[in-house]
Structures are given as C-alpha cells and as structure tokens.
Amino acid sequence: MKNLWNDGDAEKMVADYAKKGVGRDLALRVYTTRLLGGEPRLVLHGGGNTSCKIKATDLIGDEWDVLCVKGSGWDMAVIEPQGLPAVKMGALLKARALER
C-alpha cells in the first residue's frame, strides 16, 4: 500500500484549521482520517473509526482532557473537525469504573 502522507498538505490543513480555532492534533486527525477514508480498500462507504486525545477548552475557559471520536454518519473521506466530537475523559473513566 502506498503511503499518501504529505507534509505540505498536512501543515496546510493545520494552518487552515488554526484560523478556525482548531488545534494541531485535531487538524492532523482530520487529515489522517481523510487519507484513510479516501482509500476504498480500507473502508466501506466512508465508515470506520478514528479518534485522538487532546486538551480542549470549554465555553467558560476550563481546560479538559477529551477524546475526540469519529461520529456516526460522517464520511471519513470528507470529515470535518465537527465530525470528531469531544467526550470528557474524566467522565469516561468514571463510567468505566462503574462496570467493575
């Protein structure tokens, strides 16, 4: 399989999304998700899963560790940052502890 990563394209995406308030790690996850989604031998009909852990600031200025997970219904080949909604890691870890 051919490596489709392009440093220039990746950095352009980071710069373009930075203007919209999207951080580097999430922008790069969008880039890699699009690379995967654009390869029909890897995913069917745009489906599949990607995620990344980042720090995010909420509307009142508090910073949280979050997991951004590709949402259902988003085509990986054309995904936008909104297609990777954030879930607070603390809440996930608490919920996991309930299972035990």
PDB file of N, CA and C in Angstrom:
ATOM      1  N   MET A   1       0.840  -1.167   0.000  1.00  0.00           N
ATOM      2  CA  MET A   1       0.000   0.000   0.000  1.00  0.00           C
ATOM      3  C   MET A   1       0.893   1.240   0.000  1.00  0.00           C
ATOM      4  N   LYS A   2       0.539   2.196  -0.778  1.00  0.00           N
ATOM      5  CA  LYS A   2       1.318   3.423  -0.912  1.00  0.00           C
ATOM      6  C   LYS A   2       1.022   4.381   0.244  1.00  0.00           C
ATOM      7  N   ASN A   3       2.069   4.976   0.789  1.00  0.00           N
ATOM      8  CA  ASN A   3       1.931   5.988   1.835  1.00  0.00           C
ATOM      9  C   ASN A   3       1.513   7.299   1.179  1.00  0.00           C
ATOM     10  N   LEU A   4       0.338   7.806   1.510  1.00  0.00           N
ATOM     11  CA  LEU A   4      -0.189   9.029   0.912  1.00  0.00           C
ATOM     12  C   LEU A   4       0.084  10.275   1.745  1.00  0.00           C
ATOM     13  N   TRP A   5       0.750  10.125   2.880  1.00  0.00           N
ATOM     14  CA  TRP A   5       1.054  11.273   3.744  1.00  0.00           C
ATOM     15  C   TRP A   5       1.891  12.281   2.975  1.00  0.00           C
ATOM     16  N   ASN A   6       1.522  13.569   3.119  1.00  0.00           N
ATOM     17  CA  ASN A   6       2.275  14.651   2.501  1.00  0.00           C
ATOM     18  C   ASN A   6       2.445  15.742   3.549  1.00  0.00           C
ATOM     19  N   ASP A   7       3.685  16.011   3.948  1.00  0.00           N
ATOM     20  CA  ASP A   7       3.941  17.014   4.990  1.00  0.00           C
ATOM     21  C   ASP A   7       3.336  18.365   4.643  1.00  0.00           C
ATOM     22  N   GLY A   8       3.459  18.784   3.392  1.00  0.00           N
ATOM     23  CA  GLY A   8       2.918  20.078   2.973  1.00  0.00           C
ATOM     24  C   GLY A   8       1.411  20.144   3.114  1.00  0.00           C
ATOM     25  N   ASP A   9       0.723  19.089   2.662  1.00  0.00           N
ATOM     26  CA  ASP A   9      -0.739  19.044   2.784  1.00  0.00           C
ATOM     27  C   ASP A   9      -1.170  19.025   4.246  1.00  0.00           C
ATOM     28  N   ALA A  10      -0.452  18.260   5.054  1.00  0.00           N
ATOM     29  CA  ALA A  10      -0.786  18.176   6.478  1.00  0.00           C
ATOM     30  C   ALA A  10      -0.622  19.535   7.150  1.00  0.00           C
ATOM     31  N   GLU A  11       0.483  20.204   6.897  1.00  0.00           N
ATOM     32  CA  GLU A  11       0.726  21.512   7.519  1.00  0.00           C
ATOM     33  C   GLU A  11      -0.248  22.567   7.015  1.00  0.00           C
ATOM     34  N   LYS A  12      -0.651  22.473   5.749  1.00  0.00           N
ATOM     35  CA  LYS A  12      -1.648  23.412   5.224  1.00  0.00           C
ATOM     36  C   LYS A  12      -2.974  23.220   5.947  1.00  0.00           C
ATOM     37  N   MET A  13      -3.349  21.968   6.172  1.00  0.00           N
ATOM     38  CA  MET A  13      -4.592  21.705   6.888  1.00  0.00           C
ATOM     39  C   MET A  13      -4.506  22.235   8.318  1.00  0.00           C
ATOM     40  N   VAL A  14      -3.375  22.029   8.979  1.00  0.00           N
ATOM     41  CA  VAL A  14      -3.180  22.553  10.335  1.00  0.00           C
ATOM     42  C   VAL A  14      -3.342  24.071  10.327  1.00  0.00           C
ATOM     43  N   ALA A  15      -2.707  24.746   9.374  1.00  0.00           N
ATOM     44  CA  ALA A  15      -2.777  26.211   9.298  1.00  0.00           C
ATOM     45  C   ALA A  15      -4.193  26.688   8.994  1.00  0.00           C
ATOM     46  N   ASP A  16      -4.863  26.029   8.054  1.00  0.00           N
ATOM     47  CA  ASP A  16      -6.228  26.429   7.693  1.00  0.00           C
ATOM     48  C   ASP A  16      -7.181  26.270   8.873  1.00  0.00           C
ATOM     49  N   TYR A  17      -7.083  25.156   9.582  1.00  0.00           N
ATOM     50  CA  TYR A  17      -7.979  24.942  10.713  1.00  0.00           C
ATOM     51  C   TYR A  17      -7.602  25.798  11.918  1.00  0.00           C
ATOM     52  N   ALA A  18      -6.337  26.159  12.053  1.00  0.00           N
ATOM     53  CA  ALA A  18      -5.925  27.041  13.153  1.00  0.00           C
ATOM     54  C   ALA A  18      -6.663  28.368  13.062  1.00  0.00           C
ATOM     55  N   LYS A  19      -6.910  28.843  11.849  1.00  0.00           N
ATOM     56  CA  LYS A  19      -7.655  30.094  11.647  1.00  0.00           C
ATOM     57  C   LYS A  19      -9.087  29.974  12.157  1.00  0.00           C
ATOM     58  N   LYS A  20      -9.570  28.754  12.292  1.00  0.00           N
ATOM     59  CA  LYS A  20     -10.935  28.497  12.762  1.00  0.00           C
ATOM     60  C   LYS A  20     -10.952  28.031  14.212  1.00  0.00           C
ATOM     61  N   GLY A  21      -9.792  28.109  14.874  1.00  0.00           N
ATOM     62  CA  GLY A  21      -9.721  27.745  16.284  1.00  0.00           C
ATOM     63  C   GLY A  21      -9.535  26.264  16.557  1.00  0.00           C
ATOM     64  N   VAL A  22      -9.178  25.495  15.544  1.00  0.00           N
ATOM     65  CA  VAL A  22      -8.972  24.055  15.708  1.00  0.00           C
ATOM     66  C   VAL A  22      -7.489  23.804  15.954  1.00  0.00           C
ATOM     67  N   GLY A  23      -7.182  23.042  16.987  1.00  0.00           N
ATOM     68  CA  GLY A  23      -5.800  22.754  17.346  1.00  0.00           C
ATOM     69  C   GLY A  23      -5.116  21.788  16.391  1.00  0.00           C
ATOM     70  N   ARG A  24      -3.800  21.762  16.495  1.00  0.00           N
ATOM     71  CA  ARG A  24      -2.955  20.949  15.619  1.00  0.00           C
ATOM     72  C   ARG A  24      -3.314  19.462  15.650  1.00  0.00           C
ATOM     73  N   ASP A  25      -3.448  18.895  16.831  1.00  0.00           N
ATOM     74  CA  ASP A  25      -3.695  17.451  16.925  1.00  0.00           C
ATOM     75  C   ASP A  25      -5.013  17.052  16.275  1.00  0.00           C
ATOM     76  N   LEU A  26      -6.058  17.838  16.497  1.00  0.00           N
ATOM     77  CA  LEU A  26      -7.347  17.516  15.884  1.00  0.00           C
ATOM     78  C   LEU A  26      -7.282  17.728  14.371  1.00  0.00           C
ATOM     79  N   ALA A  27      -6.617  18.782  13.927  1.00  0.00           N
ATOM     80  CA  ALA A  27      -6.471  19.018  12.485  1.00  0.00           C
ATOM     81  C   ALA A  27      -5.731  17.861  11.817  1.00  0.00           C
ATOM     82  N   LEU A  28      -4.687  17.369  12.471  1.00  0.00           N
ATOM     83  CA  LEU A  28      -3.955  16.234  11.905  1.00  0.00           C
ATOM     84  C   LEU A  28      -4.789  14.961  11.906  1.00  0.00           C
ATOM     85  N   ARG A  29      -5.652  14.790  12.912  1.00  0.00           N
ATOM     86  CA  ARG A  29      -6.538  13.621  12.909  1.00  0.00           C
ATOM     87  C   ARG A  29      -7.528  13.728  11.756  1.00  0.00           C
ATOM     88  N   VAL A  30      -8.017  14.926  11.473  1.00  0.00           N
ATOM     89  CA  VAL A  30      -8.896  15.104  10.315  1.00  0.00           C
ATOM     90  C   VAL A  30      -8.140  14.721   9.040  1.00  0.00           C
ATOM     91  N   TYR A  31      -6.906  15.183   8.926  1.00  0.00           N
ATOM     92  CA  TYR A  31      -6.096  14.871   7.743  1.00  0.00           C
ATOM     93  C   TYR A  31      -5.916  13.359   7.583  1.00  0.00           C
ATOM     94  N   THR A  32      -5.515  12.680   8.652  1.00  0.00           N
ATOM     95  CA  THR A  32      -5.281  11.237   8.544  1.00  0.00           C
ATOM     96  C   THR A  32      -6.580  10.467   8.312  1.00  0.00           C
ATOM     97  N   THR A  33      -7.667  10.945   8.900  1.00  0.00           N
ATOM     98  CA  THR A  33      -8.959  10.290   8.683  1.00  0.00           C
ATOM     99  C   THR A  33      -9.363  10.394   7.220  1.00  0.00           C
ATOM    100  N   ARG A  34      -9.137  11.560   6.625  1.00  0.00           N
ATOM    101  CA  ARG A  34      -9.447  11.718   5.202  1.00  0.00           C
ATOM    102  C   ARG A  34      -8.577  10.813   4.334  1.00  0.00           C
ATOM    103  N   LEU A  35      -7.309  10.675   4.705  1.00  0.00           N
ATOM    104  CA  LEU A  35      -6.445   9.764   3.944  1.00  0.00           C
ATOM    105  C   LEU A  35      -6.991   8.339   3.994  1.00  0.00           C
ATOM    106  N   LEU A  36      -7.365   7.890   5.185  1.00  0.00           N
ATOM    107  CA  LEU A  36      -7.926   6.542   5.329  1.00  0.00           C
ATOM    108  C   LEU A  36      -9.246   6.409   4.581  1.00  0.00           C
ATOM    109  N   GLY A  37     -10.113   7.399   4.747  1.00  0.00           N
ATOM    110  CA  GLY A  37     -11.429   7.350   4.123  1.00  0.00           C
ATOM    111  C   GLY A  37     -11.392   7.422   2.612  1.00  0.00           C
ATOM    112  N   GLY A  38     -10.330   7.995   2.072  1.00  0.00           N
ATOM    113  CA  GLY A  38     -10.197   8.098   0.628  1.00  0.00           C
ATOM    114  C   GLY A  38      -9.671   6.833  -0.025  1.00  0.00           C
ATOM    115  N   GLU A  39      -9.388   5.829   0.763  1.00  0.00           N
ATOM    116  CA  GLU A  39      -8.851   4.561   0.250  1.00  0.00           C
ATOM    117  C   GLU A  39      -9.917   3.472   0.374  1.00  0.00           C
ATOM    118  N   PRO A  40     -10.648   3.192  -0.717  1.00  0.00           N
ATOM    119  CA  PRO A  40     -11.761   2.236  -0.641  1.00  0.00           C
ATOM    120  C   PRO A  40     -11.357   0.821  -0.235  1.00  0.00           C
ATOM    121  N   ARG A  41     -10.096   0.479  -0.355  1.00  0.00           N
ATOM    122  CA  ARG A  41      -9.667  -0.854   0.086  1.00  0.00           C
ATOM    123  C   ARG A  41      -9.575  -0.937   1.611  1.00  0.00           C
ATOM    124  N   LEU A  42      -9.621   0.219   2.288  1.00  0.00           N
ATOM    125  CA  LEU A  42      -9.515   0.232   3.751  1.00  0.00           C
ATOM    126  C   LEU A  42     -10.856   0.412   4.454  1.00  0.00           C
ATOM    127  N   VAL A  43     -11.762   1.160   3.839  1.00  0.00           N
ATOM    128  CA  VAL A  43     -13.058   1.437   4.482  1.00  0.00           C
ATOM    129  C   VAL A  43     -14.185   1.250   3.472  1.00  0.00           C
ATOM    130  N   LEU A  44     -15.343   0.868   3.963  1.00  0.00           N
ATOM    131  CA  LEU A  44     -16.515   0.708   3.117  1.00  0.00           C
ATOM    132  C   LEU A  44     -17.451   1.891   3.298  1.00  0.00           C
ATOM    133  N   HIS A  45     -17.831   2.514   2.224  1.00  0.00           N
ATOM    134  CA  HIS A  45     -18.819   3.594   2.229  1.00  0.00           C
ATOM    135  C   HIS A  45     -18.502   4.701   3.233  1.00  0.00           C
ATOM    136  N   GLY A  46     -17.244   5.031   3.400  1.00  0.00           N
ATOM    137  CA  GLY A  46     -16.863   6.133   4.281  1.00  0.00           C
ATOM    138  C   GLY A  46     -16.868   5.803   5.753  1.00  0.00           C
ATOM    139  N   GLY A  47     -17.202   4.563   6.100  1.00  0.00           N
ATOM    140  CA  GLY A  47     -17.272   4.180   7.508  1.00  0.00           C
ATOM    141  C   GLY A  47     -15.907   3.949   8.117  1.00  0.00           C
ATOM    142  N   GLY A  48     -15.902   3.566   9.355  1.00  0.00           N
ATOM    143  CA  GLY A  48     -14.656   3.331  10.068  1.00  0.00           C
ATOM    144  C   GLY A  48     -14.570   4.219  11.291  1.00  0.00           C
ATOM    145  N   ASN A  49     -13.501   4.066  12.030  1.00  0.00           N
ATOM    146  CA  ASN A  49     -13.350   4.821  13.270  1.00  0.00           C
ATOM    147  C   ASN A  49     -11.954   5.403  13.389  1.00  0.00           C
ATOM    148  N   THR A  50     -11.893   6.627  13.872  1.00  0.00           N
ATOM    149  CA  THR A  50     -10.636   7.260  14.249  1.00  0.00           C
ATOM    150  C   THR A  50     -10.906   8.083  15.501  1.00  0.00           C
ATOM    151  N   SER A  51      -9.855   8.390  16.223  1.00  0.00           N
ATOM    152  CA  SER A  51     -10.003   9.204  17.430  1.00  0.00           C
ATOM    153  C   SER A  51      -8.660   9.819  17.781  1.00  0.00           C
ATOM    154  N   CYS A  52      -8.702  10.786  18.686  1.00  0.00           N
ATOM    155  CA  CYS A  52      -7.463  11.348  19.235  1.00  0.00           C
ATOM    156  C   CYS A  52      -7.768  11.949  20.604  1.00  0.00           C
ATOM    157  N   LYS A  53      -6.772  11.916  21.462  1.00  0.00           N
ATOM    158  CA  LYS A  53      -6.882  12.524  22.789  1.00  0.00           C
ATOM    159  C   LYS A  53      -6.208  13.886  22.730  1.00  0.00           C
ATOM    160  N   ILE A  54      -6.944  14.909  23.189  1.00  0.00           N
ATOM    161  CA  ILE A  54      -6.416  16.271  23.180  1.00  0.00           C
ATOM    162  C   ILE A  54      -6.856  16.995  24.446  1.00  0.00           C
ATOM    163  N   LYS A  55      -6.344  18.181  24.635  1.00  0.00           N
ATOM    164  CA  LYS A  55      -6.846  19.087  25.663  1.00  0.00           C
ATOM    165  C   LYS A  55      -7.751  20.085  24.958  1.00  0.00           C
ATOM    166  N   ALA A  56      -8.924  20.322  25.521  1.00  0.00           N
ATOM    167  CA  ALA A  56      -9.880  21.247  24.926  1.00  0.00           C
ATOM    168  C   ALA A  56     -10.365  22.216  25.994  1.00  0.00           C
ATOM    169  N   THR A  57     -10.676  23.417  25.572  1.00  0.00           N
ATOM    170  CA  THR A  57     -11.186  24.448  26.467  1.00  0.00           C
ATOM    171  C   THR A  57     -12.670  24.634  26.210  1.00  0.00           C
ATOM    172  N   ASP A  58     -13.469  24.614  27.287  1.00  0.00           N
ATOM    173  CA  ASP A  58     -14.910  24.781  27.123  1.00  0.00           C
ATOM    174  C   ASP A  58     -15.277  26.264  27.048  1.00  0.00           C
ATOM    175  N   LEU A  59     -16.567  26.536  26.943  1.00  0.00           N
ATOM    176  CA  LEU A  59     -17.044  27.907  26.753  1.00  0.00           C
ATOM    177  C   LEU A  59     -16.721  28.845  27.906  1.00  0.00           C
ATOM    178  N   ILE A  60     -16.520  28.301  29.116  1.00  0.00           N
ATOM    179  CA  ILE A  60     -16.204  29.177  30.246  1.00  0.00           C
ATOM    180  C   ILE A  60     -14.713  29.237  30.539  1.00  0.00           C
ATOM    181  N   GLY A  61     -13.922  28.586  29.689  1.00  0.00           N
ATOM    182  CA  GLY A  61     -12.477  28.687  29.809  1.00  0.00           C
ATOM    183  C   GLY A  61     -11.786  27.579  30.570  1.00  0.00           C
ATOM    184  N   ASP A  62     -12.531  26.571  31.009  1.00  0.00           N
ATOM    185  CA  ASP A  62     -11.916  25.437  31.707  1.00  0.00           C
ATOM    186  C   ASP A  62     -11.313  24.472  30.687  1.00  0.00           C
ATOM    187  N   GLU A  63     -10.131  23.947  31.009  1.00  0.00           N
ATOM    188  CA  GLU A  63      -9.461  23.002  30.118  1.00  0.00           C
ATOM    189  C   GLU A  63      -9.731  21.571  30.573  1.00  0.00           C
ATOM    190  N   TRP A  64      -9.983  20.700  29.610  1.00  0.00           N
ATOM    191  CA  TRP A  64     -10.317  19.306  29.887  1.00  0.00           C
ATOM    192  C   TRP A  64      -9.511  18.380  28.986  1.00  0.00           C
ATOM    193  N   ASP A  65      -9.194  17.196  29.497  1.00  0.00           N
ATOM    194  CA  ASP A  65      -8.674  16.122  28.658  1.00  0.00           C
ATOM    195  C   ASP A  65      -9.880  15.481  27.992  1.00  0.00           C
ATOM    196  N   VAL A  66      -9.865  15.413  26.664  1.00  0.00           N
ATOM    197  CA  VAL A  66     -11.005  14.865  25.936  1.00  0.00           C
ATOM    198  C   VAL A  66     -10.542  13.838  24.910  1.00  0.00           C
ATOM    199  N   LEU A  67     -11.471  12.981  24.545  1.00  0.00           N
ATOM    200  CA  LEU A  67     -11.273  12.021  23.470  1.00  0.00           C
ATOM    201  C   LEU A  67     -12.204  12.441  22.338  1.00  0.00           C
ATOM    202  N   CYS A  68     -11.633  12.773  21.189  1.00  0.00           N
ATOM    203  CA  CYS A  68     -12.426  13.137  20.014  1.00  0.00           C
ATOM    204  C   CYS A  68     -12.595  11.879  19.170  1.00  0.00           C
ATOM    205  N   VAL A  69     -13.843  11.463  18.980  1.00  0.00           N
ATOM    206  CA  VAL A  69     -14.151  10.194  18.313  1.00  0.00           C
ATOM    207  C   VAL A  69     -14.982  10.465  17.064  1.00  0.00           C
ATOM    208  N   LYS A  70     -14.608   9.806  15.956  1.00  0.00           N
ATOM    209  CA  LYS A  70     -15.366   9.979  14.718  1.00  0.00           C
ATOM    210  C   LYS A  70     -16.824   9.594  14.952  1.00  0.00           C
ATOM    211  N   GLY A  71     -17.694  10.523  14.655  1.00  0.00           N
ATOM    212  CA  GLY A  71     -19.110  10.311  14.869  1.00  0.00           C
ATOM    213  C   GLY A  71     -19.758   9.495  13.762  1.00  0.00           C
ATOM    214  N   SER A  72     -20.813   8.805  14.111  1.00  0.00           N
ATOM    215  CA  SER A  72     -21.578   8.018  13.157  1.00  0.00           C
ATOM    216  C   SER A  72     -22.154   8.931  12.078  1.00  0.00           C
ATOM    217  N   GLY A  73     -22.131   8.461  10.852  1.00  0.00           N
ATOM    218  CA  GLY A  73     -22.723   9.217   9.760  1.00  0.00           C
ATOM    219  C   GLY A  73     -21.751  10.104   9.011  1.00  0.00           C
ATOM    220  N   TRP A  74     -20.578  10.314   9.558  1.00  0.00           N
ATOM    221  CA  TRP A  74     -19.576  11.138   8.876  1.00  0.00           C
ATOM    222  C   TRP A  74     -18.766  10.274   7.915  1.00  0.00           C
ATOM    223  N   ASP A  75     -18.640  10.744   6.682  1.00  0.00           N
ATOM    224  CA  ASP A  75     -17.817  10.076   5.676  1.00  0.00           C
ATOM    225  C   ASP A  75     -16.358  10.420   5.954  1.00  0.00           C
ATOM    226  N   MET A  76     -15.541   9.414   6.183  1.00  0.00           N
ATOM    227  CA  MET A  76     -14.141   9.645   6.533  1.00  0.00           C
ATOM    228  C   MET A  76     -13.383  10.409   5.454  1.00  0.00           C
ATOM    229  N   ALA A  77     -13.774  10.277   4.201  1.00  0.00           N
ATOM    230  CA  ALA A  77     -13.053  10.928   3.111  1.00  0.00           C
ATOM    231  C   ALA A  77     -13.234  12.441   3.107  1.00  0.00           C
ATOM    232  N   VAL A  78     -14.290  12.927   3.742  1.00  0.00           N
ATOM    233  CA  VAL A  78     -14.577  14.369   3.709  1.00  0.00           C
ATOM    234  C   VAL A  78     -14.877  14.927   5.104  1.00  0.00           C
ATOM    235  N   ILE A  79     -14.467  14.218   6.131  1.00  0.00           N
ATOM    236  CA  ILE A  79     -14.788  14.612   7.507  1.00  0.00           C
ATOM    237  C   ILE A  79     -14.251  16.003   7.837  1.00  0.00           C
ATOM    238  N   GLU A  80     -14.941  16.686   8.708  1.00  0.00           N
ATOM    239  CA  GLU A  80     -14.545  17.984   9.253  1.00  0.00           C
ATOM    240  C   GLU A  80     -14.312  17.791  10.758  1.00  0.00           C
ATOM    241  N   PRO A  81     -13.670  18.751  11.416  1.00  0.00           N
ATOM    242  CA  PRO A  81     -13.437  18.612  12.860  1.00  0.00           C
ATOM    243  C   PRO A  81     -14.718  18.345  13.663  1.00  0.00           C
ATOM    244  N   GLN A  82     -15.848  18.906  13.224  1.00  0.00           N
ATOM    245  CA  GLN A  82     -17.113  18.683  13.929  1.00  0.00           C
ATOM    246  C   GLN A  82     -17.512  17.210  13.913  1.00  0.00           C
ATOM    247  N   GLY A  83     -16.957  16.454  12.983  1.00  0.00           N
ATOM    248  CA  GLY A  83     -17.249  15.028  12.884  1.00  0.00           C
ATOM    249  C   GLY A  83     -16.493  14.184  13.891  1.00  0.00           C
ATOM    250  N   LEU A  84     -15.684  14.842  14.718  1.00  0.00           N
ATOM    251  CA  LEU A  84     -14.942  14.161  15.784  1.00  0.00           C
ATOM    252  C   LEU A  84     -15.294  14.836  17.114  1.00  0.00           C
ATOM    253  N   PRO A  85     -16.532  14.650  17.588  1.00  0.00           N
ATOM    254  CA  PRO A  85     -16.946  15.325  18.819  1.00  0.00           C
ATOM    255  C   PRO A  85     -16.132  14.873  20.030  1.00  0.00           C
ATOM    256  N   ALA A  86     -15.986  15.791  20.973  1.00  0.00           N
ATOM    257  CA  ALA A  86     -15.164  15.553  22.164  1.00  0.00           C
ATOM    258  C   ALA A  86     -15.997  14.988  23.311  1.00  0.00           C
ATOM    259  N   VAL A  87     -15.423  14.004  23.979  1.00  0.00           N
ATOM    260  CA  VAL A  87     -16.014  13.426  25.188  1.00  0.00           C
ATOM    261  C   VAL A  87     -14.989  13.593  26.306  1.00  0.00           C
ATOM    262  N   LYS A  88     -15.433  14.112  27.446  1.00  0.00           N
ATOM    263  CA  LYS A  88     -14.510  14.328  28.568  1.00  0.00           C
ATOM    264  C   LYS A  88     -13.971  12.994  29.077  1.00  0.00           C
ATOM    265  N   MET A  89     -12.654  12.900  29.133  1.00  0.00           N
ATOM    266  CA  MET A  89     -12.003  11.666  29.573  1.00  0.00           C
ATOM    267  C   MET A  89     -12.359  11.311  31.015  1.00  0.00           C
ATOM    268  N   GLY A  90     -12.461  12.306  31.875  1.00  0.00           N
ATOM    269  CA  GLY A  90     -12.792  12.036  33.268  1.00  0.00           C
ATOM    270  C   GLY A  90     -14.112  11.304  33.400  1.00  0.00           C
ATOM    271  N   ALA A  91     -15.103  11.751  32.641  1.00  0.00           N
ATOM    272  CA  ALA A  91     -16.412  11.101  32.680  1.00  0.00           C
ATOM    273  C   ALA A  91     -16.333   9.676  32.136  1.00  0.00           C
ATOM    274  N   LEU A  92     -15.556   9.485  31.083  1.00  0.00           N
ATOM    275  CA  LEU A  92     -15.395   8.134  30.530  1.00  0.00           C
ATOM    276  C   LEU A  92     -14.741   7.193  31.534  1.00  0.00           C
ATOM    277  N   LEU A  93     -13.712   7.682  32.202  1.00  0.00           N
ATOM    278  CA  LEU A  93     -13.008   6.846  33.175  1.00  0.00           C
ATOM    279  C   LEU A  93     -13.892   6.512  34.372  1.00  0.00           C
ATOM    280  N   LYS A  94     -14.717   7.471  34.805  1.00  0.00           N
ATOM    281  CA  LYS A  94     -15.657   7.190  35.896  1.00  0.00           C
ATOM    282  C   LYS A  94     -16.675   6.137  35.468  1.00  0.00           C
ATOM    283  N   ALA A  95     -17.180   6.262  34.242  1.00  0.00           N
ATOM    284  CA  ALA A  95     -18.158   5.295  33.741  1.00  0.00           C
ATOM    285  C   ALA A  95     -17.535   3.908  33.624  1.00  0.00           C
ATOM    286  N   ARG A  96     -16.304   3.857  33.209  1.00  0.00           N
ATOM    287  CA  ARG A  96     -15.612   2.566  33.104  1.00  0.00           C
ATOM    288  C   ARG A  96     -15.496   1.900  34.469  1.00  0.00           C
ATOM    289  N   ALA A  97     -15.240   2.691  35.491  1.00  0.00           N
ATOM    290  CA  ALA A  97     -15.111   2.146  36.843  1.00  0.00           C
ATOM    291  C   ALA A  97     -16.429   1.537  37.325  1.00  0.00           C
ATOM    292  N   LEU A  98     -17.559   2.037  36.836  1.00  0.00           N
ATOM    293  CA  LEU A  98     -18.861   1.502  37.230  1.00  0.00           C
ATOM    294  C   LEU A  98     -19.061   0.073  36.744  1.00  0.00           C
ATOM    295  N   GLU A  99     -18.410  -0.283  35.656  1.00  0.00           N
ATOM    296  CA  GLU A  99     -18.570  -1.618  35.088  1.00  0.00           C
ATOM    297  C   GLU A  99     -17.936  -2.693  35.957  1.00  0.00           C
ATOM    298  N   ARG A 100     -17.042  -2.311  36.845  1.00  0.00           N
ATOM    299  CA  ARG A 100     -16.286  -3.305  37.617  1.00  0.00           C
ATOM    300  C   ARG A 100     -16.947  -3.583  38.891  1.00  0.00           C
TER     301      ARG A 100
END
